[in-house]
Short mmCIF file of C-alpha atoms in Angstrom, two decimals:
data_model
loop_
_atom_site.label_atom_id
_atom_site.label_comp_id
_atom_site.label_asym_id
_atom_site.label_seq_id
_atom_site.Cartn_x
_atom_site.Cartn_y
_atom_site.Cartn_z
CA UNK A 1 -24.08 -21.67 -20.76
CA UNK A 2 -25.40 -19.79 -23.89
CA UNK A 3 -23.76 -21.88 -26.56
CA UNK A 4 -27.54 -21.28 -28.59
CA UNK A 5 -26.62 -17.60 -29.15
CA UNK A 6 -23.21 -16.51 -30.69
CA UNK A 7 -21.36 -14.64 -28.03
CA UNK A 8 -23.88 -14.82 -24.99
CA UNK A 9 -21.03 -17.19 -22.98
CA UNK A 10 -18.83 -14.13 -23.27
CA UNK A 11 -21.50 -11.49 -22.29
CA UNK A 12 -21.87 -13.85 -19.31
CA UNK A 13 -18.08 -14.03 -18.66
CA UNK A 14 -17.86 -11.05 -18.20
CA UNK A 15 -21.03 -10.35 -15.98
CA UNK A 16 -19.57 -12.77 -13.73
CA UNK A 17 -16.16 -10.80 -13.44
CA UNK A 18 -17.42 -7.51 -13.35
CA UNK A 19 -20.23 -8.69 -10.28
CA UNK A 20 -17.27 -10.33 -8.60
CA UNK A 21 -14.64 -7.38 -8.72
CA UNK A 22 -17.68 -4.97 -7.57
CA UNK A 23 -18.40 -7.24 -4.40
CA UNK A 24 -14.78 -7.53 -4.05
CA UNK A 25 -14.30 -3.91 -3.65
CA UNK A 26 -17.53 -3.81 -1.32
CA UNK A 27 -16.24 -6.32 0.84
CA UNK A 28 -12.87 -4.01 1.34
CA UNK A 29 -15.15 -1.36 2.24
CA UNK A 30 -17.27 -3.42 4.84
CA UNK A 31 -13.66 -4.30 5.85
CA UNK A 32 -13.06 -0.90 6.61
CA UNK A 33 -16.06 -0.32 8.51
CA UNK A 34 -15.27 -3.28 10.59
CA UNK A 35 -12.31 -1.46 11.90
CA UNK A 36 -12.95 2.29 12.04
CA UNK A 37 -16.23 1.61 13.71
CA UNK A 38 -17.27 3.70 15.60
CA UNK A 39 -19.55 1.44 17.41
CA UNK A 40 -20.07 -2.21 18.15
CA UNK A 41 -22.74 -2.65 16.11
CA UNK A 42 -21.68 -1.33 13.05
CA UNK A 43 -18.79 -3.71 13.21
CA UNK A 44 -21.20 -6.86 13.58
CA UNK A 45 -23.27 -5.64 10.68
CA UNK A 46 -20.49 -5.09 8.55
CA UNK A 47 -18.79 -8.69 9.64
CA UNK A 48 -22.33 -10.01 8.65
CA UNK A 49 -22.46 -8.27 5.49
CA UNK A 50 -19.03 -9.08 4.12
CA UNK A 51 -20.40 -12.70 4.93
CA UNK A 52 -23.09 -12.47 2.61
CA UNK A 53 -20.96 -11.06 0.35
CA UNK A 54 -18.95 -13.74 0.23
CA UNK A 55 -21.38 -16.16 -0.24
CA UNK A 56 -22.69 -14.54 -3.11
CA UNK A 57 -19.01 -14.79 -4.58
CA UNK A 58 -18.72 -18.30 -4.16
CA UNK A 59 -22.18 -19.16 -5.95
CA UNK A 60 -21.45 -16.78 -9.11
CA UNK A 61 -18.07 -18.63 -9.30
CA UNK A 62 -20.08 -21.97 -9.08
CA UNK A 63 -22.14 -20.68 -12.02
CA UNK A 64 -18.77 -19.02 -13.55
CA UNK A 65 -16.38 -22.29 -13.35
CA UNK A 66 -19.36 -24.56 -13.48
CA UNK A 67 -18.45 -26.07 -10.43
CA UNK A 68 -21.51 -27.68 -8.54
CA UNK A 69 -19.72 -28.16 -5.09
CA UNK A 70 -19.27 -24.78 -4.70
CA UNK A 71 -22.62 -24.64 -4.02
CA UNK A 72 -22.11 -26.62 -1.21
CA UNK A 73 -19.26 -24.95 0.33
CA UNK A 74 -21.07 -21.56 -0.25
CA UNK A 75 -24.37 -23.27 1.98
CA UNK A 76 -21.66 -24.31 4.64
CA UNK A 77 -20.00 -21.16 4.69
CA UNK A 78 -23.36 -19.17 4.98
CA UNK A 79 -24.17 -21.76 8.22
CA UNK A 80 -20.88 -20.37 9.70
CA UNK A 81 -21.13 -17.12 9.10
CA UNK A 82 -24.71 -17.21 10.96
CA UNK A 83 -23.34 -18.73 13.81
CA UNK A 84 -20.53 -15.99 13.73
CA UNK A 85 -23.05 -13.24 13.93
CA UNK A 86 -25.03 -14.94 16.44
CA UNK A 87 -22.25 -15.50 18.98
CA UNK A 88 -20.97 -12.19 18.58
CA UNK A 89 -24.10 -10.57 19.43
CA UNK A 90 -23.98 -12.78 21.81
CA UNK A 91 -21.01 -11.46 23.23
CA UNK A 92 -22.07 -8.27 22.58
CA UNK A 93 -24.96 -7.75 24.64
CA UNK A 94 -22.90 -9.87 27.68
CA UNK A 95 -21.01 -7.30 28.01
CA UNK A 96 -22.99 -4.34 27.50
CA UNK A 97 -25.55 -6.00 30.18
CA UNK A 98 -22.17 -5.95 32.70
CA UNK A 99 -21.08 -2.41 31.59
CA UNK A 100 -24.46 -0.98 32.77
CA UNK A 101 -24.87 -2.92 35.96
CA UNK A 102 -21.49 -1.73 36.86
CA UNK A 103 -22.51 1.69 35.57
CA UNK A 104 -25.30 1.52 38.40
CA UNK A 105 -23.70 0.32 40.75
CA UNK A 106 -20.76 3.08 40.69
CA UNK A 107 -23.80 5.29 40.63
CA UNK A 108 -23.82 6.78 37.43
#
């Protein structure tokens, strides 16, 4: 990549690393929201963004190692990830739906 232009490969090298060291300190913040909180859904949308996240790491290492099947795992992880997100929403509202039915039937 950029072999035309004298020293574009290492302008990109280093694109890659700094991109990849910023979204790795992003993740360990979305990390961070995932466990202080304070509420449910602001742990679900930080899960889902440290997903994303993720993928994006995988494809700029495809483009960084020159790797084409880490393209792939990068399309498989972002399958699981939705499917993650999904079923805990899922959860989510199951159990909210139960708290407030009990909540009316205690007569609060």
């Amino acid at each position: 990549m950029g072999s035309a232009v004298p020293g574009l490969g290492q302008a990109y090298n280093i694109l890659f690393i700094g991109a990849l060291v910023f979204l790795a300190v992003m993740v360990i913040l979305c990390l961070i929201r995932a466990i202080i909180g304070p509420r449910i859904a602001d742990r679900i949308v930080a899960v889902n963004m440290m997903g994303t996240m993720v993928m994006v790491m995988i494809a700029i290492l495809a483009l960084f190692l020159e790797e084409g099947y880490l393209v792939d795992i990068c399309l498989i992880y972002a399958m699981i990830s939705f499917l993650a997100v999904i079923i805990l929403t899922k959860v989510y509202l199951g159990v909210y739906k139960e708290w407030k039915q009990r909540g009316r039937k205690d007569g609060v």
